[in-house]
Amino acid sequence: MNNKKNAARSKSKNKTKVMLRSAVLTTGLTAQLLSGSSVAAHAEPATYEGDSFAYLSQYLGLGAAYAEPADDTLSDQPFEALGESGGDTGGGSPGTEIPEADLAWQSLTAESGDQSATLRYTKPRNFEDGRLEISGDDGMNYETVNPSNVSNLTDTSLTVTGLVNGKTYYFRFAIKSHSNVGYSNFVSATPKGTLPPAETPPPVETPPAAPAPAPTFEVPAPTTAPTTAPTTAPTTPAAGAEESIQVLAVSAGNLTTRSASLTRSTAEDGSSRAELRLTPQGISQASEQAARGETLAYRLPQLSGTAMQILLDGSTLAPLSSKANKLSVSTADVGITFPVERLRLSEAAQRLGVTSDQVSIRIEIEKTPVSTTPGAWTKAVGAVPVGDAYAFRMIASSGSKSTDINGYDRRYGEQTIPVPAGSDLASLGAVMLVDGKYVPIPVTFKDGQAILHTTGGNPVLLVRYDKPADSGKWFDSAVSASTTKGILEGREVAAPLDREAFARMTVRALGLESYGTNAASSLAALRSAGLYEGLPASVQSDGAITREEMIAILVNASRQFDLQLNALAPASTTAKNAFGDAGDVSEWADSYVETAYAAGLFRGDKGQIIAAQRQGTAGEAAALLVNLLRSTGLADPAGK
């Protein structure tokens, strides 16, 4: 994208200017851009080492201005009182590049009046011409406000008159500076008439209105059968809040404008709500600019403690799916990222009797009560809830029918929730509600937030486990970590495993419980998840499990779920050269063992032999599973 399409502004009183260029935020750089350092004025993205999302949020965020090349001179009814008077140039001179943050009125707000709306703003320093624009069709089309309808004009506010009470209007400023056109954030106002005096006209007696039902944010139990679409509880706009503001989509280092609209409101019980509607043109534009596999991110850092609804059409996901893009939406405390290509949308559409491009998608993110029903904790024995539970529900609807979208096919998404202050991260795990029971899922931690890696959108929460005492064994660290993650389930570390027991540990470690919903065993769940694909039939039945089988199944898990194995410790040679008994490895398992050794998933029995044909133990399985989680990024590194 032309780097003049990206503009930013500081929310601080000093209004620090930042020139945002197209190098900002590529997926490949994200790992290096998460140190949380503060940003400097005019920081070049190539040298910026802070959180790339914070960079964008702090200087763009909600209501941010953007700039684009000027296609005309804004001569269409220029609003001369605001434009050609020029104002303070702030030291600018012809031929000097003007900070793009000065191209548009900043912090535009609107206040409704009687057949009028009062706009307040901060006047920019550098501009040549400008106009005030108004839309009466939900921001789809704008036209210039007639100057005769503007009164009380100052450098910080004005009033637009001649409006119709009860109708919602959207406003924005368009300002030209040199070859650029800047737009402010857009705001809305709904004029309302003043109440008549109490004595005239006489009051009309009417029966008292029935009290409006209190809104509820409880999440119904997931269902796979079509149901009648729920009725949204009534809400009222939050006092003084912008009802609709612009946000920006981030992809492949570029920003796409007009990509979504956000509506904030307050429910009758006083709780905050927000609705983010993603526009087809915004998603399409972002996808065109994004590289294959990139994440399209919508960041709303000003929202916290808010129940969210994210709305989009199934038809808009096609370009993202074809390029294997991920879609991400986050507020200051919660967020969701999911692989569009593997979203089980077609299954949901089939239940509705339509095709994927004919459904509307709603994603609900909100707090939900922790389940206390009998049996809810039978698969998470010893886990103690920590903090709030959150529901991440994805719903497909068509007409009056709706059905849940049941997660992703052999891929992980991410759900972000806050970590309660003072928590000991080393003792925290995470669980997800599946079929009425809490089951373990992988979790990592960063900057006071927990990132839960899931294959679906079920209610989730953090839990605490008591860590076991050290036994002096080489796998103590893994045993401690696997206990925290609910993997070991109290097994003795020296206990020999059969294939069903190992499959159960694997299902718990990788959060694959949803694959066993209709399965008679954990072995069947692994088959459903694809972890036995390509392995001999002889290793897929009941019986003792060997060390090479455990290794092969976990390497296969990384392949089936597209998880990159990153070496935990560099291997100086191959397993075949490192171990004297490498010749005992079955031919079918050889490539799996070499891959696992190169990634550091195992180091051999006593560091000398693979013992490929020996029966595996619970402690060894725990070490393999924890190392797999750490290597693939589904768990934090050791010692963190």
XYZ file of C-alpha atoms in Angstrom:
640
model
C 0.000 0.000 0.000
C 1.207 3.532 -0.635
C 2.666 4.590 2.699
C 0.704 7.832 2.597
C -2.417 5.790 3.128
C -1.270 5.124 6.662
C -1.699 7.917 9.182
C -1.446 7.933 12.929
C -1.974 10.103 15.923
C -0.908 10.025 19.534
C -3.493 9.939 22.264
C -1.170 11.815 24.634
C -1.507 15.492 25.369
C 1.719 16.143 23.492
C 0.279 14.566 20.320
C 3.497 12.769 19.379
C 3.621 12.263 15.624
C 4.458 8.857 14.167
C 5.001 8.192 10.483
C 3.546 4.721 9.985
C 4.980 2.994 6.943
C 4.162 -0.234 5.156
C 6.851 -2.231 6.941
C 4.837 -2.314 10.141
C 3.559 -5.676 11.379
C 4.365 -8.631 9.272
C 3.698 -12.036 10.718
C 7.361 -12.904 10.443
C 8.319 -9.958 12.620
C 5.650 -10.372 15.268
C 7.836 -12.496 17.508
C 10.487 -9.772 17.593
C 7.908 -7.023 18.120
C 6.463 -8.144 21.428
C 8.849 -6.685 23.982
C 6.408 -3.978 25.065
C 8.893 -1.101 24.638
C 7.498 2.379 24.249
C 7.428 3.947 20.821
C 9.416 7.011 19.864
C 8.280 10.014 17.877
C 8.652 9.429 14.137
C 9.765 5.867 14.916
C 10.690 3.859 11.875
C 8.874 0.504 12.013
C 11.983 -1.323 10.863
C 13.761 -0.279 14.084
C 10.774 -0.269 16.426
C 11.056 -3.019 19.066
C 7.784 -2.586 20.956
C 4.520 -4.468 20.672
C 3.474 -4.025 17.051
C -0.204 -4.142 17.986
C 0.348 -1.547 20.725
C 2.181 0.568 18.159
C -0.864 0.574 15.938
C -3.359 0.859 18.772
C -1.608 3.734 20.517
C -1.188 5.846 17.439
C -4.164 4.723 15.385
C -6.665 2.933 17.573
C -10.337 3.697 17.481
C -11.359 6.892 15.761
C -7.973 7.242 14.119
C -7.538 9.417 11.075
C -6.168 8.057 7.851
C -4.737 9.689 4.729
C -4.847 8.775 1.078
C -3.712 10.358 -2.208
C -5.889 13.218 -3.340
C -7.827 12.558 -6.513
C -9.266 16.070 -6.628
C -8.817 19.441 -4.996
C -11.856 19.180 -2.756
C -13.380 21.992 -4.752
C -16.856 20.523 -4.326
C -18.404 23.135 -2.027
C -15.276 23.654 0.075
C -16.027 24.531 3.646
C -13.953 27.678 3.490
C -14.495 28.755 7.078
C -12.701 25.602 8.152
C -10.341 25.087 5.249
C -8.774 27.920 3.363
C -8.285 30.073 6.406
C -5.288 27.833 6.939
C -4.692 28.243 10.642
C -1.362 27.823 12.381
C 1.033 26.063 10.052
C 3.178 24.880 12.896
C 6.359 25.782 11.062
C 5.521 23.939 7.860
C 6.830 25.271 4.587
C 6.246 24.517 0.903
C 8.038 21.385 -0.205
C 8.320 20.035 3.353
C 6.646 16.684 4.099
C 3.795 17.360 6.484
C 3.227 14.908 9.337
C 0.250 12.880 8.187
C -1.258 12.967 11.671
C -1.962 16.675 11.036
C -4.072 16.002 7.978
C -7.395 15.540 9.760
C -9.363 16.859 12.709
C -8.535 14.717 15.700
C -10.780 13.316 18.446
C -14.027 14.185 16.701
C -17.083 13.690 18.951
C -20.777 14.387 18.471
C -23.559 15.474 20.821
C -27.216 15.271 19.811
C -29.499 18.275 20.128
C -32.969 19.369 19.000
C -32.859 19.116 15.175
C -29.116 19.637 15.480
C -25.794 18.050 16.407
C -22.775 19.710 18.041
C -19.372 18.486 16.881
C -16.209 18.961 18.915
C -12.683 18.451 17.584
C -9.048 19.512 17.704
C -8.076 21.620 14.715
C -5.038 20.367 12.717
C -2.066 22.588 12.028
C -1.380 21.953 8.360
C -4.100 21.990 5.737
C -5.116 23.997 2.692
C -8.766 23.133 2.138
C -11.412 21.079 3.863
C -15.042 20.257 4.238
C -17.467 18.792 6.707
C -19.349 15.740 5.388
C -22.610 14.171 6.502
C -24.285 10.805 5.849
C -27.881 9.875 6.447
C -27.576 6.228 5.348
C -25.430 4.652 8.082
C -22.190 6.023 6.675
C -22.509 4.433 3.254
C -22.528 7.724 1.333
C -21.351 11.168 2.409
C -22.105 14.627 1.060
C -20.818 18.057 1.992
C -22.711 19.930 4.700
C -24.254 23.161 3.417
C -22.416 26.038 5.183
C -25.804 27.709 5.813
C -26.583 24.827 8.189
C -23.485 25.438 10.313
C -23.613 27.767 13.328
C -21.566 28.558 16.445
C -18.357 27.839 14.526
C -15.119 27.958 16.563
C -11.697 26.325 16.326
C -12.908 23.492 18.557
C -16.634 23.077 17.883
C -19.581 23.797 15.598
C -23.293 23.028 15.399
C -25.064 21.494 12.419
C -28.733 22.513 12.180
C -31.697 21.550 10.021
C -31.598 17.857 10.989
C -34.556 15.541 11.484
C -35.225 14.392 15.036
C -35.006 10.633 15.492
C -32.798 10.064 12.448
C -29.164 9.015 12.887
C -26.541 11.044 11.033
C -22.835 10.333 10.577
C -20.214 13.101 10.336
C -16.559 13.308 9.327
C -14.077 15.926 8.147
C -12.198 15.672 4.847
C -9.102 17.867 4.636
C -6.598 18.417 1.827
C -2.925 19.102 2.455
C -0.586 19.192 -0.527
C -1.263 15.935 -2.441
C -2.999 14.147 0.401
C -6.598 13.951 1.552
C -7.127 13.155 5.235
C -10.299 11.949 6.889
C -11.110 12.263 10.552
C -12.759 9.511 12.530
C -16.499 9.421 11.921
C -19.109 9.897 14.630
C -22.881 9.668 14.777
C -25.669 11.665 16.404
C -29.425 11.176 16.589
C -31.179 14.543 17.133
C -34.007 14.508 19.659
C -36.744 17.089 20.250
C -37.058 18.892 23.548
C -39.852 17.865 25.899
C -42.868 20.211 25.968
C -43.761 22.059 29.193
C -45.676 19.889 31.641
C -48.816 22.060 31.511
C -49.172 22.181 27.685
C -50.397 20.091 26.102
C -52.284 18.239 28.856
C -50.852 14.840 29.630
C -52.638 11.891 28.064
C -53.396 9.001 30.350
C -52.027 5.741 29.020
C -51.705 2.324 30.607
C -48.301 1.799 32.179
C -45.888 0.151 29.778
C -44.743 -3.326 30.625
C -41.165 -3.280 31.952
C -38.613 -4.173 29.334
C -36.973 -7.544 29.899
C -33.557 -7.337 31.516
C -30.867 -8.225 28.990
C -29.006 -11.453 29.587
C -25.566 -12.507 28.423
C -25.848 -16.153 29.433
C -24.579 -18.482 26.733
C -26.900 -21.403 25.892
C -25.352 -24.852 25.809
C -23.776 -25.561 22.395
C -26.040 -27.379 19.964
C -25.469 -28.930 16.605
C -29.101 -28.871 15.550
C -30.619 -25.719 13.996
C -32.464 -23.570 16.502
C -34.502 -20.426 16.294
C -32.256 -17.376 16.252
C -32.094 -15.728 19.711
C -33.659 -12.351 20.266
C -31.156 -9.667 21.208
C -31.870 -7.991 24.521
C -32.621 -4.251 24.284
C -29.800 -1.892 24.967
C -29.371 1.844 25.168
C -26.419 3.891 23.890
C -23.751 4.591 26.478
C -23.912 8.185 27.599
C -21.368 10.335 25.821
C -19.939 7.398 23.854
C -19.495 7.356 20.117
C -22.099 5.000 18.777
C -20.107 4.103 15.700
C -16.424 4.604 15.080
C -13.870 3.463 12.587
C -11.276 0.790 13.197
C -8.449 -0.430 11.030
C -7.559 -3.901 9.780
C -3.898 -4.838 9.862
C -2.418 -7.282 7.398
C 0.957 -7.884 5.839
C 2.219 -4.597 7.220
C -0.579 -2.583 5.632
C -3.637 -0.833 6.991
C -7.017 -1.014 5.315
C -9.450 1.788 5.945
C -13.210 1.704 6.354
C -12.815 -1.944 7.351
C -15.322 -2.134 10.196
C -17.748 -0.181 12.313
C -18.083 -0.418 16.058
C -21.259 0.289 18.006
C -21.010 0.642 21.775
C -23.998 0.547 24.092
C -25.047 -0.017 27.675
C -27.536 -2.721 28.595
C -30.353 -2.026 31.016
C -28.409 -3.768 33.786
C -25.564 -1.270 33.293
C -23.119 -3.651 31.610
C -21.153 -2.542 28.569
C -21.654 -4.076 25.150
C -20.015 -3.579 21.786
C -20.811 -4.758 18.293
C -18.079 -4.892 15.676
C -19.351 -5.265 12.112
C -16.684 -6.255 9.588
C -17.319 -4.830 6.136
C -16.937 -7.058 3.051
C -14.878 -4.448 1.220
C -12.518 -4.062 4.193
C -11.914 -7.790 4.487
C -11.525 -8.152 0.723
C -9.003 -5.330 0.533
C -7.011 -6.672 3.469
C -6.953 -10.156 1.999
C -5.690 -8.854 -1.342
C -2.782 -7.159 0.420
C -2.045 -10.025 2.795
C 0.447 -12.755 2.071
C -0.632 -16.353 2.328
C -1.037 -17.362 5.950
C -1.037 -13.775 7.260
C -3.288 -12.724 10.129
C -5.846 -9.965 9.526
C -6.099 -8.221 12.884
C -8.686 -5.852 14.324
C -7.436 -4.287 17.579
C -9.769 -2.404 19.936
C -7.580 -1.477 22.934
C -10.052 1.074 24.285
C -12.583 -1.632 25.130
C -12.262 -3.508 28.417
C -14.750 -5.569 30.385
C -17.149 -5.390 27.448
C -19.376 -8.133 26.070
C -18.513 -8.338 22.361
C -20.384 -9.384 19.257
C -18.513 -9.662 15.970
C -20.661 -9.766 12.831
C -19.691 -10.755 9.306
C -21.063 -12.576 6.285
C -19.959 -16.045 5.242
C -19.392 -14.817 1.695
C -16.675 -12.430 2.859
C -14.520 -15.280 4.172
C -13.899 -16.897 0.782
C -10.798 -14.826 -0.133
C -9.333 -15.373 3.337
C -9.915 -19.097 3.125
C -8.243 -19.384 -0.262
C -5.077 -17.773 1.131
C -5.174 -19.600 4.496
C -5.448 -16.267 6.327
C -6.354 -16.023 9.980
C -8.822 -13.480 11.367
C -8.149 -11.840 14.721
C -10.221 -9.479 16.895
C -9.130 -8.324 20.344
C -9.945 -5.765 23.016
C -7.766 -4.720 25.949
C -8.578 -7.911 27.844
C -10.013 -10.580 25.512
C -9.537 -11.702 21.935
C -9.986 -14.458 19.388
C -7.839 -15.582 16.453
C -8.974 -18.379 14.193
C -7.921 -20.112 10.939
C -10.574 -19.144 8.395
C -9.706 -21.991 6.032
C -10.410 -24.628 8.692
C -13.515 -23.056 10.232
C -16.265 -25.697 10.226
C -18.631 -23.306 8.472
C -19.774 -25.660 5.728
C -20.983 -28.185 8.314
C -23.031 -25.494 10.033
C -24.420 -24.257 6.706
C -25.433 -27.795 5.789
C -27.433 -28.087 9.000
C -29.185 -24.839 8.049
C -29.930 -26.116 4.559
C -27.887 -23.434 2.772
C -24.363 -22.917 1.445
C -21.537 -21.258 3.363
C -21.797 -18.005 1.435
C -25.466 -17.662 2.416
C -24.994 -17.566 6.181
C -24.352 -14.724 8.587
C -21.743 -15.287 11.284
C -21.892 -13.964 14.815
C -19.045 -14.383 17.302
C -19.970 -13.721 20.940
C -17.312 -13.077 23.585
C -18.501 -12.582 27.156
C -18.083 -13.705 30.719
C -20.083 -16.755 31.700
C -20.694 -18.517 35.023
C -18.362 -21.370 35.988
C -20.282 -24.620 35.684
C -21.172 -26.271 38.991
C -23.282 -29.085 37.562
C -22.590 -32.616 38.862
C -19.771 -34.214 36.930
C -18.492 -30.975 35.380
C -15.043 -31.443 36.937
C -14.631 -35.224 36.667
C -12.065 -34.826 33.857
C -10.160 -32.075 35.674
C -9.758 -33.579 39.133
C -7.703 -31.356 41.422
C -8.180 -28.242 39.287
C -9.265 -25.091 41.130
C -10.925 -22.303 39.069
C -8.952 -19.056 38.855
C -10.597 -15.815 37.695
C -13.587 -15.530 35.384
C -14.847 -17.989 32.784
C -15.323 -16.677 29.242
C -17.511 -17.948 26.430
C -16.293 -17.699 22.839
C -19.277 -18.783 20.799
C -19.425 -18.839 16.994
C -22.898 -18.952 15.470
C -24.092 -19.329 11.876
C -27.584 -18.139 10.988
C -29.876 -18.027 7.988
C -33.294 -16.457 8.249
C -34.827 -17.439 11.584
C -32.542 -20.439 12.131
C -29.137 -20.608 13.756
C -26.616 -23.252 14.768
C -23.225 -23.322 16.435
C -20.042 -23.482 14.378
C -18.107 -26.295 16.027
C -14.568 -24.996 15.907
C -11.803 -25.774 13.434
C -10.728 -28.882 11.554
C -7.222 -29.985 12.588
C -6.035 -26.497 13.372
C -5.673 -24.384 16.514
C -7.177 -21.006 17.176
C -6.358 -18.684 20.050
C -8.611 -17.246 22.746
C -7.123 -14.565 24.978
C -8.357 -13.873 28.517
C -6.886 -11.845 31.411
C -4.746 -13.432 34.131
C -5.832 -12.379 37.648
C -3.224 -10.170 39.321
C -0.823 -11.969 41.635
C -1.275 -15.372 39.988
C 1.609 -17.860 39.999
C 1.914 -18.661 36.301
C 3.918 -21.811 37.047
C 0.873 -23.364 38.706
C -1.730 -22.270 36.158
C -3.359 -24.409 33.498
C -6.493 -23.964 31.420
C -9.668 -25.928 30.772
C -12.472 -25.850 28.231
C -16.058 -27.021 28.624
C -16.812 -29.911 26.238
C -20.070 -31.848 26.528
C -20.653 -30.468 30.008
C -17.207 -31.417 31.352
C -14.089 -29.302 31.820
C -11.053 -30.751 30.020
C -7.447 -29.478 29.797
C -6.254 -27.348 26.872
C -2.827 -25.859 26.032
C -2.094 -22.358 27.357
C 0.727 -19.817 27.180
C 1.119 -16.508 29.003
C 2.243 -13.049 27.906
C 1.925 -9.540 29.347
C -0.730 -10.392 31.916
C -2.856 -12.381 29.499
C -3.428 -16.081 28.954
C -3.469 -17.328 25.359
C -5.547 -20.488 25.184
C -4.888 -22.711 22.185
C -8.100 -24.475 21.238
C -9.740 -26.347 18.394
C -13.103 -24.741 19.123
C -14.938 -21.879 20.806
C -16.282 -23.452 23.980
C -16.307 -21.664 27.385
C -12.801 -21.515 28.878
C -11.142 -20.515 32.135
C -7.859 -20.738 34.010
C -7.296 -23.288 36.765
C -4.654 -23.991 39.390
C -3.095 -27.372 40.166
C -0.861 -28.338 43.085
C 2.602 -29.141 41.809
C 4.122 -32.501 42.820
C 7.306 -32.825 44.829
C 10.499 -33.520 42.889
C 11.513 -37.155 42.672
C 15.068 -36.597 41.505
C 14.358 -38.015 38.034
C 15.475 -36.415 34.768
C 11.862 -35.803 33.780
C 10.878 -33.979 37.006
C 10.428 -30.691 35.158
C 8.161 -32.307 32.580
C 6.205 -34.158 35.253
C 5.638 -30.899 37.120
C 4.567 -29.107 33.952
C 2.330 -31.964 32.819
C 0.635 -32.055 36.213
C -0.005 -28.310 35.956
C -1.510 -28.897 32.532
C -3.707 -31.757 33.734
C -1.931 -34.333 31.569
C -0.553 -36.858 34.041
C -3.788 -37.360 36.008
C -1.992 -38.634 39.093
C -0.241 -41.535 37.360
C 3.005 -42.822 38.813
C 5.837 -41.721 36.568
C 7.216 -45.266 36.314
C 3.836 -46.759 35.415
C 3.929 -48.591 32.062
C 1.416 -47.372 29.491
C -0.846 -49.095 27.048
C -2.004 -47.377 23.861
C -5.333 -46.239 25.312
C -3.642 -44.632 28.349
C -1.129 -42.824 26.115
C -3.948 -41.707 23.818
C -5.806 -40.276 26.824
C -2.729 -38.329 27.928
C -2.284 -37.028 24.376
C -5.922 -35.960 24.059
C -5.591 -34.008 27.332
C -2.223 -32.479 26.453
C -3.283 -31.249 23.016
C -6.851 -30.299 23.949
C -8.381 -32.767 21.490
C -11.366 -33.751 23.622
C -13.790 -32.411 21.000
C -12.537 -35.097 18.600
C -13.710 -37.734 21.065
C -17.274 -36.458 21.435
C -18.719 -39.443 19.600
C -15.743 -41.741 20.091
C -15.800 -44.838 22.271
C -12.176 -44.354 23.368
C -9.252 -41.951 23.348
C -7.681 -44.112 20.644
C -10.716 -43.391 18.469
C -10.360 -39.670 19.232
C -6.753 -39.719 17.987
C -7.866 -41.483 14.831
C -10.536 -38.827 14.291
C -7.912 -36.112 14.732
C -5.647 -37.797 12.151
C -2.780 -38.689 14.497
C -2.654 -42.284 13.235
C -2.706 -41.409 9.549
C 0.237 -43.024 7.786
C 1.074 -45.297 10.754
C 0.866 -49.102 10.538
C -2.460 -50.656 11.497
C -0.598 -52.813 14.019
C 0.032 -49.830 16.305
C -3.588 -48.638 16.308
C -5.155 -51.407 18.377
C -5.154 -52.091 22.102
C -1.917 -53.248 23.697
C 1.313 -51.956 25.193
C 2.771 -48.881 23.516
C 6.458 -48.640 22.622
C 8.673 -45.590 22.851
C 8.974 -45.309 19.067
C 5.185 -45.410 18.726
C 4.788 -42.541 21.194
C 7.373 -40.517 19.301
C 5.752 -41.201 15.927
C 2.255 -40.260 17.089
C 3.395 -36.900 18.477
C 5.442 -35.987 15.391
C 2.377 -36.880 13.344
C 0.315 -34.535 15.524
C 2.561 -31.637 14.537
C 2.095 -32.513 10.871
C -1.662 -32.999 10.993
C -2.255 -29.713 12.832
C 0.373 -27.744 10.864
C 2.473 -27.051 13.953
C 6.074 -26.104 13.312
C 8.599 -28.027 15.413
C 11.216 -25.594 16.691
C 14.353 -27.178 18.131
C 14.391 -26.935 21.925
C 18.156 -27.547 21.803
C 20.354 -27.787 18.710
C 21.236 -31.338 17.707
C 24.801 -31.726 16.507
C 24.131 -34.989 14.722
C 21.356 -37.395 13.723
C 19.669 -39.934 15.983
C 21.175 -42.703 13.851
C 24.673 -41.424 14.667
C 23.940 -40.394 18.248
C 22.603 -43.700 19.570
C 24.185 -47.110 19.329
C 20.819 -48.867 19.210
C 19.366 -46.728 16.397
C 19.264 -49.842 14.254
C 16.481 -51.171 16.484
C 14.098 -48.446 15.270
C 11.429 -49.865 12.948
C 11.764 -48.802 9.333
C 8.339 -47.144 9.358
C 9.277 -45.110 12.468
C 12.752 -43.994 11.368
C 11.757 -40.587 9.932
C 9.588 -39.810 12.957
C 12.422 -40.579 15.379
C 14.890 -38.439 13.421
C 12.433 -35.505 13.327
C 11.731 -35.780 17.059
C 15.421 -35.950 17.944
C 16.249 -32.923 15.798
C 13.488 -30.962 17.567
C 14.708 -32.030 21.014
C 11.562 -33.942 21.941
C 13.662 -36.721 23.497
C 17.274 -37.266 24.430
C 17.392 -41.030 24.857
C 17.289 -43.319 27.858
C 20.142 -42.206 30.095
C 21.319 -40.173 27.081
C 22.777 -43.292 25.470
C 20.062 -45.426 23.887
C 16.694 -44.884 22.213
C 15.189 -48.139 23.514
C 12.697 -47.861 20.660
C 10.968 -51.182 21.317
C 10.683 -50.841 25.106
C 7.242 -50.109 26.591
C 6.808 -46.436 27.375
C 6.099 -45.087 30.870
C 3.899 -42.259 32.115
C 6.924 -40.135 32.966
C 8.428 -40.568 29.504
C 5.091 -39.784 27.861
C 4.779 -36.667 30.008
C 8.242 -35.511 28.919
C 7.477 -36.105 25.234
C 4.136 -34.299 25.435
C 5.457 -31.282 27.320
C 8.424 -30.988 24.953
C 6.047 -31.162 21.976
C 3.930 -28.356 23.443
C 7.024 -26.214 24.061
C 8.527 -26.916 20.640
C 5.322 -25.963 18.810
C 4.545 -22.874 20.922
C 1.508 -24.428 22.617
C 3.319 -24.057 25.947
C 5.826 -21.558 27.284
C 9.524 -22.500 27.282
C 10.946 -24.239 30.332
C 11.698 -21.851 33.176
C 9.316 -19.119 32.018
